[in-house]
PDB file of C-alpha atoms in Angstrom:
ATOM      1  CA  MET A   1      -7.991   3.236 -24.516  1.00  0.00           C
ATOM      2  CA  ALA A   2      -5.562   1.094 -22.637  1.00  0.00           C
ATOM      3  CA  GLU A   3      -6.481  -2.727 -21.976  1.00  0.00           C
ATOM      4  CA  LEU A   4      -8.702  -3.159 -19.343  1.00  0.00           C
ATOM      5  CA  VAL A   5      -7.590  -5.370 -16.662  1.00  0.00           C
ATOM      6  CA  VAL A   6     -10.308  -7.730 -14.896  1.00  0.00           C
ATOM      7  CA  GLN A   7     -10.309  -7.433 -10.918  1.00  0.00           C
ATOM      8  CA  THR A   8     -11.181 -11.264  -9.306  1.00  0.00           C
ATOM      9  CA  ARG A   9     -12.284 -11.788  -6.290  1.00  0.00           C
ATOM     10  CA  LEU A  10     -12.084 -14.944  -3.857  1.00  0.00           C
ATOM     11  CA  GLU A  11     -14.232 -14.430  -1.650  1.00  0.00           C
ATOM     12  CA  GLU A  12     -15.750 -16.865   1.425  1.00  0.00           C
ATOM     13  CA  GLU A  13     -18.934 -15.740   3.627  1.00  0.00           C
ATOM     14  CA  GLY A  14     -17.604 -12.186   3.048  1.00  0.00           C
ATOM     15  CA  VAL A  15     -13.882 -13.462   3.862  1.00  0.00           C
ATOM     16  CA  LEU A  16     -10.934 -12.361   0.980  1.00  0.00           C
ATOM     17  CA  LEU A  17      -9.512 -16.073   0.332  1.00  0.00           C
ATOM     18  CA  MET A  18      -7.446 -14.152  -2.716  1.00  0.00           C
ATOM     19  CA  ASN A  19      -7.302 -11.383  -5.238  1.00  0.00           C
ATOM     20  CA  ASP A  20      -5.260 -10.005  -8.314  1.00  0.00           C
ATOM     21  CA  ARG A  21      -2.817  -8.519  -5.493  1.00  0.00           C
ATOM     22  CA  LEU A  22      -1.990 -11.364  -3.065  1.00  0.00           C
ATOM     23  CA  ARG A  23      -2.215 -13.870  -6.754  1.00  0.00           C
ATOM     24  CA  GLY A  24       0.971 -11.249  -7.954  1.00  0.00           C
ATOM     25  CA  LEU A  25       2.389 -12.474  -4.068  1.00  0.00           C
ATOM     26  CA  LEU A  26       2.433 -16.206  -4.413  1.00  0.00           C
ATOM     27  CA  VAL A  27       3.453 -15.862  -8.150  1.00  0.00           C
ATOM     28  CA  GLY A  28       6.671 -13.702  -6.603  1.00  0.00           C
ATOM     29  CA  LEU A  29       7.229 -15.999  -3.983  1.00  0.00           C
ATOM     30  CA  GLU A  30       7.362 -18.863  -7.061  1.00  0.00           C
ATOM     31  CA  SER A  31       9.678 -17.176  -9.120  1.00  0.00           C
ATOM     32  CA  GLY A  32      12.117 -16.741  -6.527  1.00  0.00           C
ATOM     33  CA  LEU A  33      10.989 -12.848  -4.563  1.00  0.00           C
ATOM     34  CA  SER A  34      12.298 -12.943  -1.254  1.00  0.00           C
ATOM     35  CA  LEU A  35       8.506 -12.152   0.805  1.00  0.00           C
ATOM     36  CA  GLU A  36       9.271  -7.921   1.301  1.00  0.00           C
ATOM     37  CA  GLU A  37      10.041  -8.153  -2.846  1.00  0.00           C
ATOM     38  CA  ALA A  38       6.818  -9.720  -3.633  1.00  0.00           C
ATOM     39  CA  ARG A  39       5.095  -7.967  -1.106  1.00  0.00           C
ATOM     40  CA  THR A  40       6.233  -4.457  -2.162  1.00  0.00           C
ATOM     41  CA  LYS A  41       6.578  -5.526  -6.306  1.00  0.00           C
ATOM     42  CA  THR A  42       2.170  -6.161  -5.733  1.00  0.00           C
ATOM     43  CA  GLY A  43       2.112  -2.955  -3.301  1.00  0.00           C
ATOM     44  CA  LEU A  44       0.701  -5.421  -0.303  1.00  0.00           C
ATOM     45  CA  SER A  45       1.737  -4.095   3.134  1.00  0.00           C
ATOM     46  CA  SER A  46       3.202  -6.361   5.614  1.00  0.00           C
ATOM     47  CA  SER A  47       0.325  -6.120   7.893  1.00  0.00           C
ATOM     48  CA  ALA A  48      -2.385  -6.710   5.177  1.00  0.00           C
ATOM     49  CA  VAL A  49       0.080  -9.797   4.407  1.00  0.00           C
ATOM     50  CA  GLY A  50       0.066 -10.666   7.972  1.00  0.00           C
ATOM     51  CA  ARG A  51      -4.052 -10.284   8.211  1.00  0.00           C
ATOM     52  CA  TRP A  52      -4.712 -12.526   5.541  1.00  0.00           C
ATOM     53  CA  ARG A  53      -2.480 -15.502   6.771  1.00  0.00           C
ATOM     54  CA  SER A  54      -4.411 -14.799   9.668  1.00  0.00           C
ATOM     55  CA  GLN A  55      -7.242 -14.913   8.284  1.00  0.00           C
ATOM     56  CA  MET A  56      -6.541 -18.423   6.377  1.00  0.00           C
ATOM     57  CA  ARG A  57      -5.289 -19.877   9.648  1.00  0.00           C
ATOM     58  CA  ALA A  58      -8.512 -19.149  11.660  1.00  0.00           C
ATOM     59  CA  ARG A  59     -10.946 -20.186   8.868  1.00  0.00           C
ATOM     60  CA  ARG A  60      -8.972 -23.153   6.484  1.00  0.00           C
ATOM     61  CA  GLY A  61      -6.573 -24.382   8.971  1.00  0.00           C
ATOM     62  CA  SER A  62      -3.703 -23.641   7.710  1.00  0.00           C
ATOM     63  CA  ASP A  63      -1.069 -21.196   6.648  1.00  0.00           C
ATOM     64  CA  PRO A  64      -1.047 -19.955   2.694  1.00  0.00           C
ATOM     65  CA  LEU A  65       2.439 -19.857   3.022  1.00  0.00           C
ATOM     66  CA  LYS A  66       5.737 -22.204   3.883  1.00  0.00           C
ATOM     67  CA  ARG A  67       9.002 -22.110   4.508  1.00  0.00           C
ATOM     68  CA  SER A  68      11.440 -23.799   1.619  1.00  0.00           C
ATOM     69  CA  GLY A  69      15.054 -23.609   2.932  1.00  0.00           C
ATOM     70  CA  PRO A  70      15.505 -20.093   3.562  1.00  0.00           C
ATOM     71  CA  ARG A  71      12.296 -18.060   1.782  1.00  0.00           C
ATOM     72  CA  LEU A  72       9.154 -19.263   1.869  1.00  0.00           C
ATOM     73  CA  ARG A  73       6.611 -19.925  -0.887  1.00  0.00           C
ATOM     74  CA  ALA A  74       3.347 -20.916  -1.329  1.00  0.00           C
ATOM     75  CA  SER A  75       2.013 -23.582   0.778  1.00  0.00           C
ATOM     76  CA  THR A  76      -0.837 -26.888  -0.295  1.00  0.00           C
ATOM     77  CA  LEU A  77      -3.563 -23.980   0.741  1.00  0.00           C
ATOM     78  CA  GLY A  78      -1.893 -21.332  -1.522  1.00  0.00           C
ATOM     79  CA  ALA A  79      -1.615 -23.393  -4.441  1.00  0.00           C
ATOM     80  CA  ALA A  80      -4.694 -23.828  -3.965  1.00  0.00           C
ATOM     81  CA  LEU A  81      -6.284 -20.890  -3.565  1.00  0.00           C
ATOM     82  CA  LEU A  82      -4.442 -19.672  -6.651  1.00  0.00           C
ATOM     83  CA  GLU A  83      -5.348 -22.142  -9.252  1.00  0.00           C
ATOM     84  CA  GLU A  84      -8.927 -21.791  -7.710  1.00  0.00           C
ATOM     85  CA  PHE A  85      -8.695 -17.917  -8.341  1.00  0.00           C
ATOM     86  CA  GLU A  86      -6.942 -18.705 -11.307  1.00  0.00           C
ATOM     87  CA  HIS A  87     -10.213 -20.836 -12.805  1.00  0.00           C
ATOM     88  CA  ARG A  88     -12.670 -18.062 -11.785  1.00  0.00           C
ATOM     89  CA  LYS A  89     -10.534 -15.237 -13.249  1.00  0.00           C
ATOM     90  CA  ALA A  90     -10.470 -16.735 -16.432  1.00  0.00           C
ATOM     91  CA  ALA A  91     -14.177 -17.689 -16.202  1.00  0.00           C
ATOM     92  CA  HIS A  92     -14.848 -14.034 -16.331  1.00  0.00           C
ATOM     93  CA  GLU A  93     -12.357 -12.913 -19.076  1.00  0.00           C
ATOM     94  CA  ALA A  94     -14.696 -15.585 -21.324  1.00  0.00           C
ATOM     95  CA  HIS A  95     -17.119 -13.778 -20.581  1.00  0.00           C
ATOM     96  CA  GLU A  96     -15.969 -10.583 -21.338  1.00  0.00           C
ATOM     97  CA  VAL A  97     -17.691  -9.002 -18.040  1.00  0.00           C
ATOM     98  CA  PRO A  98     -17.997  -5.738 -17.933  1.00  0.00           C
ATOM     99  CA  LYS A  99     -14.823  -3.947 -16.928  1.00  0.00           C
ATOM    100  CA  LEU A 100     -13.351  -0.807 -15.743  1.00  0.00           C
ATOM    101  CA  GLN A 101     -10.244   0.132 -15.288  1.00  0.00           C
ATOM    102  CA  ALA A 102      -9.719   2.285 -12.334  1.00  0.00           C
ATOM    103  CA  PRO A 103      -7.051   4.597 -10.007  1.00  0.00           C
ATOM    104  CA  LEU A 104      -5.621   3.248  -7.219  1.00  0.00           C
ATOM    105  CA  LEU A 105      -6.512   5.130  -3.950  1.00  0.00           C
ATOM    106  CA  ALA A 106      -4.102   5.941  -1.578  1.00  0.00           C
ATOM    107  CA  VAL A 107      -3.996   8.388   1.486  1.00  0.00           C
ATOM    108  CA  ASP A 108      -0.200  10.332   2.712  1.00  0.00           C
ATOM    109  CA  GLY A 109      -0.430  11.963   5.365  1.00  0.00           C
ATOM    110  CA  VAL A 110       1.252  15.126   6.880  1.00  0.00           C
ATOM    111  CA  VAL A 111       2.436  14.994  10.319  1.00  0.00           C
ATOM    112  CA  LEU A 112       4.830  17.767  12.549  1.00  0.00           C
ATOM    113  CA  LEU A 113       6.733  16.519  15.155  1.00  0.00           C
ATOM    114  CA  GLU A 114       8.661  19.608  17.043  1.00  0.00           C
ATOM    115  CA  GLY A 115       7.874  21.694  14.674  1.00  0.00           C
ATOM    116  CA  ARG A 116       9.272  20.412  11.923  1.00  0.00           C
ATOM    117  CA  LEU A 117       7.739  17.749   9.049  1.00  0.00           C
ATOM    118  CA  VAL A 118       7.972  13.691   9.248  1.00  0.00           C
ATOM    119  CA  VAL A 119       9.745  12.635   6.276  1.00  0.00           C
ATOM    120  CA  VAL A 120      10.448   8.633   4.760  1.00  0.00           C
ATOM    121  CA  ARG A 121      13.831   7.923   2.896  1.00  0.00           C
ATOM    122  CA  ARG A 122      12.523   5.666   0.513  1.00  0.00           C
ATOM    123  CA  ARG A 123      14.216   2.278   0.119  1.00  0.00           C
ATOM    124  CA  TYR A 124      12.618   1.202  -2.884  1.00  0.00           C
ATOM    125  CA  ASP A 125      11.833   2.226  -6.594  1.00  0.00           C
ATOM    126  CA  PRO A 126      10.250   4.459  -7.293  1.00  0.00           C
ATOM    127  CA  PHE A 127      12.454   7.925  -6.145  1.00  0.00           C
ATOM    128  CA  ARG A 128      14.611   5.003  -4.141  1.00  0.00           C
ATOM    129  CA  GLY A 129      16.016   7.340  -2.003  1.00  0.00           C
ATOM    130  CA  GLN A 130      14.482  10.253  -1.807  1.00  0.00           C
ATOM    131  CA  HIS A 131      12.598  11.514   0.705  1.00  0.00           C
ATOM    132  CA  ALA A 132       8.323  11.713   0.915  1.00  0.00           C
ATOM    133  CA  ILE A 133       5.683  12.231   3.109  1.00  0.00           C
ATOM    134  CA  PRO A 134       4.619   8.635   4.769  1.00  0.00           C
ATOM    135  CA  GLY A 135       1.756   6.642   2.681  1.00  0.00           C
ATOM    136  CA  GLY A 136       0.390   4.406   0.998  1.00  0.00           C
ATOM    137  CA  VAL A 137      -2.424   2.466  -0.792  1.00  0.00           C
ATOM    138  CA  VAL A 138      -5.904   2.289   0.804  1.00  0.00           C
ATOM    139  CA  GLU A 139      -6.293  -2.286   2.101  1.00  0.00           C
ATOM    140  CA  TYR A 140      -9.878  -3.469   1.314  1.00  0.00           C
ATOM    141  CA  GLY A 141     -12.388  -2.629   4.325  1.00  0.00           C
ATOM    142  CA  GLU A 142     -10.450   0.267   5.143  1.00  0.00           C
ATOM    143  CA  SER A 143     -11.549   3.684   5.918  1.00  0.00           C
ATOM    144  CA  LEU A 144      -9.286   6.494   4.562  1.00  0.00           C
ATOM    145  CA  GLU A 145      -9.033   7.873   7.879  1.00  0.00           C
ATOM    146  CA  GLU A 146      -7.371   4.350   9.071  1.00  0.00           C
ATOM    147  CA  ALA A 147      -5.235   3.335   5.835  1.00  0.00           C
ATOM    148  CA  VAL A 148      -3.826   7.136   6.400  1.00  0.00           C
ATOM    149  CA  VAL A 149      -3.198   6.369  10.465  1.00  0.00           C
ATOM    150  CA  ARG A 150      -1.783   2.930   9.944  1.00  0.00           C
ATOM    151  CA  GLU A 151       0.573   3.936   6.513  1.00  0.00           C
ATOM    152  CA  VAL A 152       2.241   6.390   9.165  1.00  0.00           C
ATOM    153  CA  ARG A 153       3.171   4.074  11.777  1.00  0.00           C
ATOM    154  CA  GLU A 154       3.831   1.569   9.429  1.00  0.00           C
ATOM    155  CA  GLU A 155       6.568   4.084   8.298  1.00  0.00           C
ATOM    156  CA  THR A 156       7.404   6.792  11.117  1.00  0.00           C
ATOM    157  CA  GLY A 157       6.449   4.776  13.906  1.00  0.00           C
ATOM    158  CA  LEU A 158       3.906   7.315  15.040  1.00  0.00           C
ATOM    159  CA  GLU A 159       0.259   7.172  16.895  1.00  0.00           C
ATOM    160  CA  THR A 160      -1.489   9.980  15.007  1.00  0.00           C
ATOM    161  CA  ARG A 161      -5.083  11.277  14.608  1.00  0.00           C
ATOM    162  CA  VAL A 162      -6.323  12.841  11.778  1.00  0.00           C
ATOM    163  CA  VAL A 163      -7.131  16.739  12.184  1.00  0.00           C
ATOM    164  CA  SER A 164      -7.798  17.765   9.033  1.00  0.00           C
ATOM    165  CA  LEU A 165      -8.110  17.203   5.083  1.00  0.00           C
ATOM    166  CA  ILE A 166      -5.545  18.878   2.886  1.00  0.00           C
ATOM    167  CA  GLY A 167      -6.368  17.673  -0.593  1.00  0.00           C
ATOM    168  CA  VAL A 168      -7.148  14.802  -3.014  1.00  0.00           C
ATOM    169  CA  TYR A 169      -3.965  14.758  -6.081  1.00  0.00           C
ATOM    170  CA  SER A 170      -5.330  13.148  -8.757  1.00  0.00           C
ATOM    171  CA  ARG A 171      -2.613  13.953 -11.712  1.00  0.00           C
ATOM    172  CA  PRO A 172      -2.239  10.276 -13.907  1.00  0.00           C
ATOM    173  CA  ASP A 173       1.380  10.917 -13.666  1.00  0.00           C
ATOM    174  CA  ARG A 174       2.343  11.824 -10.167  1.00  0.00           C
ATOM    175  CA  ASP A 175       3.169   7.717  -9.882  1.00  0.00           C
ATOM    176  CA  PRO A 176       5.217   6.393 -12.233  1.00  0.00           C
ATOM    177  CA  ARG A 177       4.023   3.121 -11.614  1.00  0.00           C
ATOM    178  CA  GLY A 178       0.308   3.917 -12.874  1.00  0.00           C
ATOM    179  CA  HIS A 179      -2.574   5.938 -12.275  1.00  0.00           C
ATOM    180  CA  VAL A 180      -2.579   6.558  -8.226  1.00  0.00           C
ATOM    181  CA  VAL A 181      -4.672   9.077  -6.592  1.00  0.00           C
ATOM    182  CA  SER A 182      -4.068  10.553  -3.108  1.00  0.00           C
ATOM    183  CA  VAL A 183      -6.335  11.779  -0.236  1.00  0.00           C
ATOM    184  CA  VAL A 184      -3.671  13.806   1.979  1.00  0.00           C
ATOM    185  CA  TYR A 185      -4.644  14.468   5.895  1.00  0.00           C
ATOM    186  CA  GLY A 186      -2.729  16.433   8.402  1.00  0.00           C
ATOM    187  CA  LEU A 187      -2.022  14.319  11.190  1.00  0.00           C
ATOM    188  CA  GLU A 188      -1.458  15.020  15.140  1.00  0.00           C
ATOM    189  CA  ALA A 189       0.858  13.011  16.850  1.00  0.00           C
ATOM    190  CA  ILE A 190      -0.518  11.089  19.953  1.00  0.00           C
ATOM    191  CA  GLY A 191       1.976   8.415  20.677  1.00  0.00           C
ATOM    192  CA  GLY A 192       4.589   5.742  19.588  1.00  0.00           C
ATOM    193  CA  ALA A 193       8.571   6.596  19.111  1.00  0.00           C
ATOM    194  CA  LEU A 194      10.010   7.914  15.658  1.00  0.00           C
ATOM    195  CA  ALA A 195      11.530   4.966  14.050  1.00  0.00           C
ATOM    196  CA  SER A 196      11.828   3.673  10.176  1.00  0.00           C
ATOM    197  CA  GLY A 197       9.880   0.883   9.097  1.00  0.00           C
ATOM    198  CA  SER A 198       9.998  -1.787   6.403  1.00  0.00           C
ATOM    199  CA  ASP A 199       9.493   0.395   3.454  1.00  0.00           C
ATOM    200  CA  ALA A 200      11.565   2.997   4.647  1.00  0.00           C
ATOM    201  CA  SER A 201      15.317   3.330   5.403  1.00  0.00           C
ATOM    202  CA  GLY A 202      15.162   5.825   7.538  1.00  0.00           C
ATOM    203  CA  VAL A 203      12.412   8.305   8.638  1.00  0.00           C
ATOM    204  CA  GLU A 204      13.627  12.014   9.512  1.00  0.00           C
ATOM    205  CA  LEU A 205      12.447  15.551  10.696  1.00  0.00           C
ATOM    206  CA  ILE A 206      13.089  18.201   8.180  1.00  0.00           C
ATOM    207  CA  ASP A 207      12.501  22.056   8.467  1.00  0.00           C
ATOM    208  CA  LEU A 208       9.078  22.887   6.451  1.00  0.00           C
ATOM    209  CA  LYS A 209      10.871  26.142   4.534  1.00  0.00           C
ATOM    210  CA  ALA A 210      13.704  24.107   3.345  1.00  0.00           C
ATOM    211  CA  LEU A 211      12.651  20.880   1.928  1.00  0.00           C
ATOM    212  CA  PRO A 212      15.154  18.247   0.321  1.00  0.00           C
ATOM    213  CA  GLU A 213      13.960  17.123  -3.454  1.00  0.00           C
ATOM    214  CA  MET A 214      10.952  14.890  -2.478  1.00  0.00           C
ATOM    215  CA  GLY A 215       9.254  12.111  -4.745  1.00  0.00           C
ATOM    216  CA  PHE A 216       6.019  12.057  -6.137  1.00  0.00           C
ATOM    217  CA  ASP A 217       4.127  15.443  -6.049  1.00  0.00           C
ATOM    218  CA  HIS A 218       4.884  15.533  -2.059  1.00  0.00           C
ATOM    219  CA  GLU A 219       6.678  19.303  -2.820  1.00  0.00           C
ATOM    220  CA  THR A 220       3.233  20.182  -4.513  1.00  0.00           C
ATOM    221  CA  ILE A 221       1.417  18.967  -1.541  1.00  0.00           C
ATOM    222  CA  ILE A 222       3.598  20.173   1.491  1.00  0.00           C
ATOM    223  CA  ALA A 223       3.370  23.949  -0.400  1.00  0.00           C
ATOM    224  CA  ASP A 224      -0.623  23.105  -0.361  1.00  0.00           C
ATOM    225  CA  TYR A 225      -0.585  22.415   3.518  1.00  0.00           C
ATOM    226  CA  ARG A 226       2.215  25.844   4.004  1.00  0.00           C
ATOM    227  CA  ALA A 227      -0.598  27.957   2.540  1.00  0.00           C
ATOM    228  CA  ARG A 228      -4.092  26.059   4.188  1.00  0.00           C
ATOM    229  CA  GLU A 229      -1.834  27.155   7.041  1.00  0.00           C
ATOM    230  CA  GLY A 230      -1.093  30.693   6.654  1.00  0.00           C
ATOM    231  CA  ASP A 231       3.035  29.249   6.479  1.00  0.00           C
TER     232      ASP A 231
END
């Protein structure tokens, strides 16, 4: 069995102060990464980082990040939260708290607009430059349906609503970064305007019957969708 990872959370009255992904964000910023690079490396969405910063300003009266020259770094508050988190994590490991390693949970959305499939062109690895349906990791406190609507909005600019469940895709090697289980929904566009978000280099409409090479297992997902909908 692979080495198991302790998942540590630092909370205050139910408000998340720090977890492993936010720790990775701060460590990345301190190593010289830009906010976008550190956020992408840890799998955090821009909205998740923004929400965390707003919650810390409201609860602790300070932003956990500060500008240092042209880039962001951990502020005094950020450094203090990181130190407290590291102590908590070390204590967990020292006491050999029972640990479970679980796959990450993600969502993907199949959206048709003008009879064509909405896809993004990936800005980052894996599958940099290839097409993919919009999606991402579910954030703590979100329902799956909320997560897929948010991810589609962030990556394509479209407001949508969930209309169907297409399937659950759990093959351990479907994402080269690790075991990621994706729940895939069909969605209907109800507003917004097509525009690529920060994680995509472009957003396009393509013919369902003439798919380009797609990242992950998204070609399989679209084949399943076509079979479900009667092509």
